[in-house]
Structures are given as structure tokens and as C-alpha cells.
PDB file of C-alpha atoms in Angstrom:
ATOM      1  CA  UNK J   1      37.947  35.422  55.419  1.00 51.00           C
ATOM      2  CA  UNK J   2      40.229  32.422  55.677  1.00 69.00           C
ATOM      3  CA  UNK J   3      41.616  31.192  58.969  1.00 72.00           C
ATOM      4  CA  UNK J   4      44.865  29.410  59.664  1.00 66.00           C
ATOM      5  CA  UNK J   5      45.059  25.938  60.970  1.00 74.00           C
ATOM      6  CA  UNK J   6      46.603  25.392  64.446  1.00 71.00           C
ATOM      7  CA  UNK J   7      49.537  23.496  62.938  1.00 72.00           C
ATOM      8  CA  UNK J   8      50.332  26.130  60.296  1.00 72.00           C
ATOM      9  CA  UNK J   9      54.057  26.384  59.511  1.00 72.00           C
ATOM     10  CA  UNK J  10      55.869  29.317  57.982  1.00 71.00           C
ATOM     11  CA  UNK J  11      59.603  29.107  57.032  1.00 70.00           C
ATOM     12  CA  UNK J  12      59.956  25.869  58.964  1.00 70.00           C
ATOM     13  CA  UNK J  13      58.565  27.295  62.194  1.00 70.00           C
ATOM     14  CA  UNK J  14      55.122  26.733  63.661  1.00 70.00           C
ATOM     15  CA  UNK J  15      52.999  29.885  63.750  1.00 70.00           C
ATOM     16  CA  UNK J  16      51.107  28.875  66.852  1.00 71.00           C
ATOM     17  CA  UNK J  17      52.604  27.271  69.963  1.00 73.00           C
ATOM     18  CA  UNK J  18      51.024  24.484  71.929  1.00 74.00           C
ATOM     19  CA  UNK J  19      50.953  24.102  75.679  1.00 80.00           C
ATOM     20  CA  UNK J  20      54.350  22.280  75.519  1.00 81.00           C
ATOM     21  CA  UNK J  21      56.706  24.595  73.681  1.00 78.00           C
ATOM     22  CA  UNK J  22      59.621  22.216  74.042  1.00 83.00           C
ATOM     23  CA  UNK J  23      57.805  19.843  71.661  1.00 84.00           C
ATOM     24  CA  UNK J  24      57.143  22.669  69.260  1.00 81.00           C
ATOM     25  CA  UNK J  25      60.859  23.359  68.809  1.00 85.00           C
ATOM     26  CA  UNK J  26      61.971  19.721  68.668  1.00 89.00           C
ATOM     27  CA  UNK J  27      62.206  20.090  64.919  1.00 87.00           C
ATOM     28  CA  UNK J  28      65.305  22.271  65.427  1.00 88.00           C
ATOM     29  CA  UNK J  29      67.096  19.386  67.174  1.00 87.00           C
ATOM     30  CA  UNK J  30      65.988  16.909  64.543  1.00 89.00           C
ATOM     31  CA  UNK J  31      67.177  19.183  61.713  1.00 89.00           C
ATOM     32  CA  UNK J  32      70.566  19.648  63.308  1.00 88.00           C
ATOM     33  CA  UNK J  33      70.879  15.898  63.996  1.00 88.00           C
ATOM     34  CA  UNK J  34      70.158  15.203  60.323  1.00 87.00           C
ATOM     35  CA  UNK J  35      72.983  17.521  59.256  1.00 86.00           C
ATOM     36  CA  UNK J  36      75.390  16.028  61.785  1.00 82.00           C
ATOM     37  CA  UNK J  37      74.563  12.480  60.647  1.00 83.00           C
ATOM     38  CA  UNK J  38      75.753  13.378  57.135  1.00 82.00           C
ATOM     39  CA  UNK J  39      78.978  14.904  58.457  1.00 81.00           C
ATOM     40  CA  UNK J  40      79.745  11.972  60.778  1.00 75.00           C
ATOM     41  CA  UNK J  41      80.672   9.771  57.841  1.00 70.00           C
ATOM     42  CA  UNK J  42      83.488  12.082  56.747  1.00 75.00           C
ATOM     43  CA  UNK J  43      86.969  12.433  58.158  1.00 79.00           C
ATOM     44  CA  UNK J  44      87.012  16.058  59.242  1.00 80.00           C
ATOM     45  CA  UNK J  45      89.896  17.977  60.686  1.00 83.00           C
ATOM     46  CA  UNK J  46      89.433  20.256  63.716  1.00 79.00           C
ATOM     47  CA  UNK J  47      89.297  23.251  61.366  1.00 84.00           C
ATOM     48  CA  UNK J  48      86.688  21.545  59.171  1.00 85.00           C
ATOM     49  CA  UNK J  49      84.503  20.761  62.173  1.00 83.00           C
ATOM     50  CA  UNK J  50      84.888  24.297  63.499  1.00 82.00           C
ATOM     51  CA  UNK J  51      83.829  25.729  60.138  1.00 85.00           C
ATOM     52  CA  UNK J  52      80.774  23.412  59.877  1.00 85.00           C
ATOM     53  CA  UNK J  53      79.700  24.226  63.382  1.00 85.00           C
ATOM     54  CA  UNK J  54      79.972  28.020  63.016  1.00 85.00           C
ATOM     55  CA  UNK J  55      78.659  28.356  59.486  1.00 86.00           C
ATOM     56  CA  UNK J  56      76.013  25.650  59.312  1.00 86.00           C
ATOM     57  CA  UNK J  57      75.087  24.046  62.659  1.00 85.00           C
ATOM     58  CA  UNK J  58      74.750  27.330  64.575  1.00 84.00           C
ATOM     59  CA  UNK J  59      72.965  28.990  61.644  1.00 86.00           C
ATOM     60  CA  UNK J  60      70.129  26.379  61.252  1.00 85.00           C
ATOM     61  CA  UNK J  61      67.942  27.750  64.049  1.00 86.00           C
ATOM     62  CA  UNK J  62      68.554  31.497  63.286  1.00 85.00           C
ATOM     63  CA  UNK J  63      65.135  32.331  61.762  1.00 84.00           C
ATOM     64  CA  UNK J  64      63.222  30.545  64.540  1.00 85.00           C
ATOM     65  CA  UNK J  65      65.379  32.062  67.240  1.00 86.00           C
ATOM     66  CA  UNK J  66      64.789  35.564  65.816  1.00 84.00           C
ATOM     67  CA  UNK J  67      61.018  35.193  66.166  1.00 82.00           C
ATOM     68  CA  UNK J  68      60.408  32.882  69.165  1.00 84.00           C
ATOM     69  CA  UNK J  69      61.704  32.509  72.688  1.00 87.00           C
ATOM     70  CA  UNK J  70      62.972  28.921  72.457  1.00 89.00           C
ATOM     71  CA  UNK J  71      62.848  26.937  75.754  1.00 91.00           C
ATOM     72  CA  UNK J  72      66.175  26.479  77.491  1.00 91.00           C
ATOM     73  CA  UNK J  73      65.669  22.663  77.250  1.00 93.00           C
ATOM     74  CA  UNK J  74      65.797  22.802  73.444  1.00 92.00           C
ATOM     75  CA  UNK J  75      68.721  25.263  73.439  1.00 92.00           C
ATOM     76  CA  UNK J  76      70.688  22.978  75.779  1.00 92.00           C
ATOM     77  CA  UNK J  77      69.958  19.942  73.569  1.00 92.00           C
ATOM     78  CA  UNK J  78      71.166  21.893  70.446  1.00 92.00           C
ATOM     79  CA  UNK J  79      74.377  22.877  72.310  1.00 90.00           C
ATOM     80  CA  UNK J  80      74.796  19.239  73.456  1.00 87.00           C
ATOM     81  CA  UNK J  81      74.538  17.896  69.953  1.00 88.00           C
ATOM     82  CA  UNK J  82      77.069  20.424  68.729  1.00 87.00           C
ATOM     83  CA  UNK J  83      79.409  19.698  71.647  1.00 86.00           C
ATOM     84  CA  UNK J  84      79.295  15.923  71.021  1.00 85.00           C
ATOM     85  CA  UNK J  85      80.050  16.480  67.340  1.00 84.00           C
ATOM     86  CA  UNK J  86      83.010  18.760  68.247  1.00 82.00           C
ATOM     87  CA  UNK J  87      84.648  16.252  70.556  1.00 81.00           C
ATOM     88  CA  UNK J  88      83.595  12.921  68.976  1.00 77.00           C
ATOM     89  CA  UNK J  89      82.603  13.520  65.373  1.00 70.00           C
ATOM     90  CA  UNK J  90      82.092   9.777  64.617  1.00 71.00           C
ATOM     91  CA  UNK J  91      79.807   9.086  67.583  1.00 71.00           C
ATOM     92  CA  UNK J  92      76.153  10.074  67.809  1.00 70.00           C
ATOM     93  CA  UNK J  93      76.021   9.923  71.606  1.00 70.00           C
ATOM     94  CA  UNK J  94      77.853   8.519  74.563  1.00 69.00           C
ATOM     95  CA  UNK J  95      80.659   9.503  76.837  1.00 74.00           C
ATOM     96  CA  UNK J  96      83.665  11.559  75.760  1.00 70.00           C
ATOM     97  CA  UNK J  97      86.537  13.502  77.197  1.00 74.00           C
ATOM     98  CA  UNK J  98      86.077  17.244  76.785  1.00 72.00           C
ATOM     99  CA  UNK J  99      89.530  18.723  76.866  1.00 78.00           C
ATOM    100  CA  UNK J 100      88.140  22.194  77.400  1.00 78.00           C
ATOM    101  CA  UNK J 101      84.876  23.438  78.835  1.00 80.00           C
ATOM    102  CA  UNK J 102      82.173  24.383  76.313  1.00 78.00           C
ATOM    103  CA  UNK J 103      81.828  27.816  77.967  1.00 80.00           C
ATOM    104  CA  UNK J 104      85.472  28.452  77.123  1.00 79.00           C
ATOM    105  CA  UNK J 105      85.047  27.293  73.530  1.00 81.00           C
ATOM    106  CA  UNK J 106      82.185  29.791  73.213  1.00 80.00           C
ATOM    107  CA  UNK J 107      84.444  32.699  74.096  1.00 79.00           C
ATOM    108  CA  UNK J 108      85.423  35.084  71.250  1.00 80.00           C
ATOM    109  CA  UNK J 109      88.242  34.282  68.862  1.00 80.00           C
ATOM    110  CA  UNK J 110      90.194  37.369  69.829  1.00 83.00           C
ATOM    111  CA  UNK J 111      90.498  35.805  73.345  1.00 82.00           C
ATOM    112  CA  UNK J 112      92.081  32.771  71.754  1.00 77.00           C
ATOM    113  CA  UNK J 113      89.024  30.484  71.687  1.00 79.00           C
ATOM    114  CA  UNK J 114      86.865  29.191  68.885  1.00 82.00           C
ATOM    115  CA  UNK J 115      84.045  31.691  68.915  1.00 82.00           C
ATOM    116  CA  UNK J 116      81.211  29.187  69.065  1.00 87.00           C
ATOM    117  CA  UNK J 117      77.874  30.654  70.256  1.00 88.00           C
ATOM    118  CA  UNK J 118      75.600  29.343  72.964  1.00 89.00           C
ATOM    119  CA  UNK J 119      72.168  28.894  71.553  1.00 90.00           C
ATOM    120  CA  UNK J 120      70.199  30.572  74.371  1.00 91.00           C
ATOM    121  CA  UNK J 121      72.471  33.631  74.237  1.00 90.00           C
ATOM    122  CA  UNK J 122      71.925  34.009  70.485  1.00 90.00           C
ATOM    123  CA  UNK J 123      68.185  33.552  70.967  1.00 91.00           C
ATOM    124  CA  UNK J 124      68.056  36.330  73.526  1.00 90.00           C
ATOM    125  CA  UNK J 125      70.113  38.696  71.368  1.00 89.00           C
ATOM    126  CA  UNK J 126      67.860  38.096  68.330  1.00 89.00           C
ATOM    127  CA  UNK J 127      64.748  38.691  70.401  1.00 86.00           C
ATOM    128  CA  UNK J 128      66.115  41.955  71.715  1.00 85.00           C
ATOM    129  CA  UNK J 129      66.866  42.966  68.057  1.00 85.00           C
ATOM    130  CA  UNK J 130      63.216  42.200  67.178  1.00 79.00           C
ATOM    131  CA  UNK J 131      62.040  44.260  70.110  1.00 76.00           C
ATOM    132  CA  UNK J 132      64.176  47.173  68.961  1.00 75.00           C
ATOM    133  CA  UNK J 133      62.665  46.901  65.487  1.00 73.00           C
ATOM    134  CA  UNK J 134      59.174  47.117  67.009  1.00 69.00           C
ATOM    135  CA  UNK J 135      60.155  50.440  68.670  1.00 65.00           C
ATOM    136  CA  UNK J 136      57.588  53.142  67.715  1.00 60.00           C
ATOM    137  CA  UNK J 137      60.111  55.250  65.819  1.00 64.00           C
ATOM    138  CA  UNK J 138      60.090  52.860  62.880  1.00 67.00           C
ATOM    139  CA  UNK J 139      57.100  53.113  60.563  1.00 73.00           C
ATOM    140  CA  UNK J 140      56.203  50.316  58.218  1.00 76.00           C
ATOM    141  CA  UNK J 141      53.267  47.991  57.645  1.00 80.00           C
ATOM    142  CA  UNK J 142      55.214  45.050  59.159  1.00 74.00           C
ATOM    143  CA  UNK J 143      56.132  47.016  62.333  1.00 73.00           C
ATOM    144  CA  UNK J 144      52.575  48.340  62.687  1.00 75.00           C
ATOM    145  CA  UNK J 145      51.160  44.814  62.526  1.00 74.00           C
ATOM    146  CA  UNK J 146      53.738  43.545  65.077  1.00 70.00           C
ATOM    147  CA  UNK J 147      52.905  46.445  67.435  1.00 72.00           C
ATOM    148  CA  UNK J 148      49.184  45.675  67.069  1.00 74.00           C
ATOM    149  CA  UNK J 149      49.701  41.941  67.576  1.00 68.00           C
ATOM    150  CA  UNK J 150      51.794  42.369  70.764  1.00 66.00           C
ATOM    151  CA  UNK J 151      49.921  45.442  71.989  1.00 69.00           C
ATOM    152  CA  UNK J 152      53.081  47.569  72.103  1.00 69.00           C
ATOM    153  CA  UNK J 153      52.419  51.154  73.205  1.00 67.00           C
ATOM    154  CA  UNK J 154      54.559  54.189  72.490  1.00 64.00           C
ATOM    155  CA  UNK J 155      55.988  54.216  76.010  1.00 65.00           C
ATOM    156  CA  UNK J 156      57.238  50.591  76.008  1.00 59.00           C
ATOM    157  CA  UNK J 157      60.893  51.610  76.455  1.00 60.00           C
ATOM    158  CA  UNK J 158      60.079  53.485  79.644  1.00 62.00           C
ATOM    159  CA  UNK J 159      58.258  50.526  81.224  1.00 61.00           C
ATOM    160  CA  UNK J 160      59.638  48.751  84.253  1.00 62.00           C
ATOM    161  CA  UNK J 161      61.992  45.847  83.394  1.00 55.00           C
ATOM    162  CA  UNK J 162      59.600  43.080  84.492  1.00 55.00           C
ATOM    163  CA  UNK J 163      56.986  44.236  81.982  1.00 52.00           C
ATOM    164  CA  UNK J 164      59.602  44.546  79.276  1.00 51.00           C
ATOM    165  CA  UNK J 165      60.962  41.037  79.962  1.00 55.00           C
ATOM    166  CA  UNK J 166      57.491  39.610  79.911  1.00 58.00           C
ATOM    167  CA  UNK J 167      56.851  41.343  76.605  1.00 53.00           C
ATOM    168  CA  UNK J 168      60.095  39.836  75.165  1.00 57.00           C
ATOM    169  CA  UNK J 169      59.006  36.373  76.397  1.00 58.00           C
ATOM    170  CA  UNK J 170      55.725  36.764  74.528  1.00 55.00           C
ATOM    171  CA  UNK J 171      57.533  37.509  71.273  1.00 50.00           C
TER     172      UNK J 171
END
């Protein structure tokens, strides 16, 4: 029987976390920064930047966010990189004037804002979706292996919230 190395990677994400998870997810920040560096050389309109942010920049970490609880430090850095690109597309870092708070820009479009997403909120939503897929009512080989890995019992939905939150944190 073969065993996996500790630094095994699947679909860009590490399969095993170290004692410092913020270092494990640093690759998401680096991948986003690489994309932004290519976009900085172009003259983009507000609409162009908005489209790139919503369709590419905020989609880069989706797979990893749907399988791991990413530390808030990494999520904040990803949001920071996106925010800097929104307000000063030619600058990599430094000071800038934010004409509107990032929280407001992350409000839905039907409220008149841009509909950007905060990374930690998306991460939490995707983890809850994964937890719902692991629910005992769904039978498949994949779900059976996830239930076995995370020791999910049939009564997991009736557990007290602290246990459920801890279970989501382990996913």
C-alpha cells in the first residue's frame, strides 16, 4: 500500500496542513498577486476592473475554500490585494484613497453596490455546503469516505452548535 508524502498537493491545494495553516494557504495570495501583476500593465476602466475582480480574482481560491477553513489572516490579505487593485490598479501597494468602504462595495448589486464578495464569508458558505453534502441522507462512495474521515454520525444535525462548529472547522 502506497502512502502519501506530507507535502502532497491535489488541485493546487495541500492535502495535509502543517502547524502554521497561514503558511499553507500563502499560495492563494501569491496566485492572486501573479494575476494582478499582469492586469496592472493594462489601462482598465472601472467596469473592466469590476469584471476581472468578480470573475477571476474572486474565483481563484474557490476550490480551496470549498474544502478547507482558510485562516482569517489569509482571507484578509486576499481581500486587501483585491481592494488595492480596485482603487489603484497601477500600484502594487501603498496608500490610496478609498472613496467607499470595502464592506459597502461587497453589498449586493440590487442594493446599488458592486457585489464583490468577502473571502472569509465565501469560505464559510462553501464549508457549510460541504457539510450539507456530508449529511447522512446522501449515499455515494465519496460521501461515505468523507463521513468516515471526519467521523460524522447520523445524528450530526442534532448536535449542539459548538460541536457542529468544531466539526466545520476540521473540514
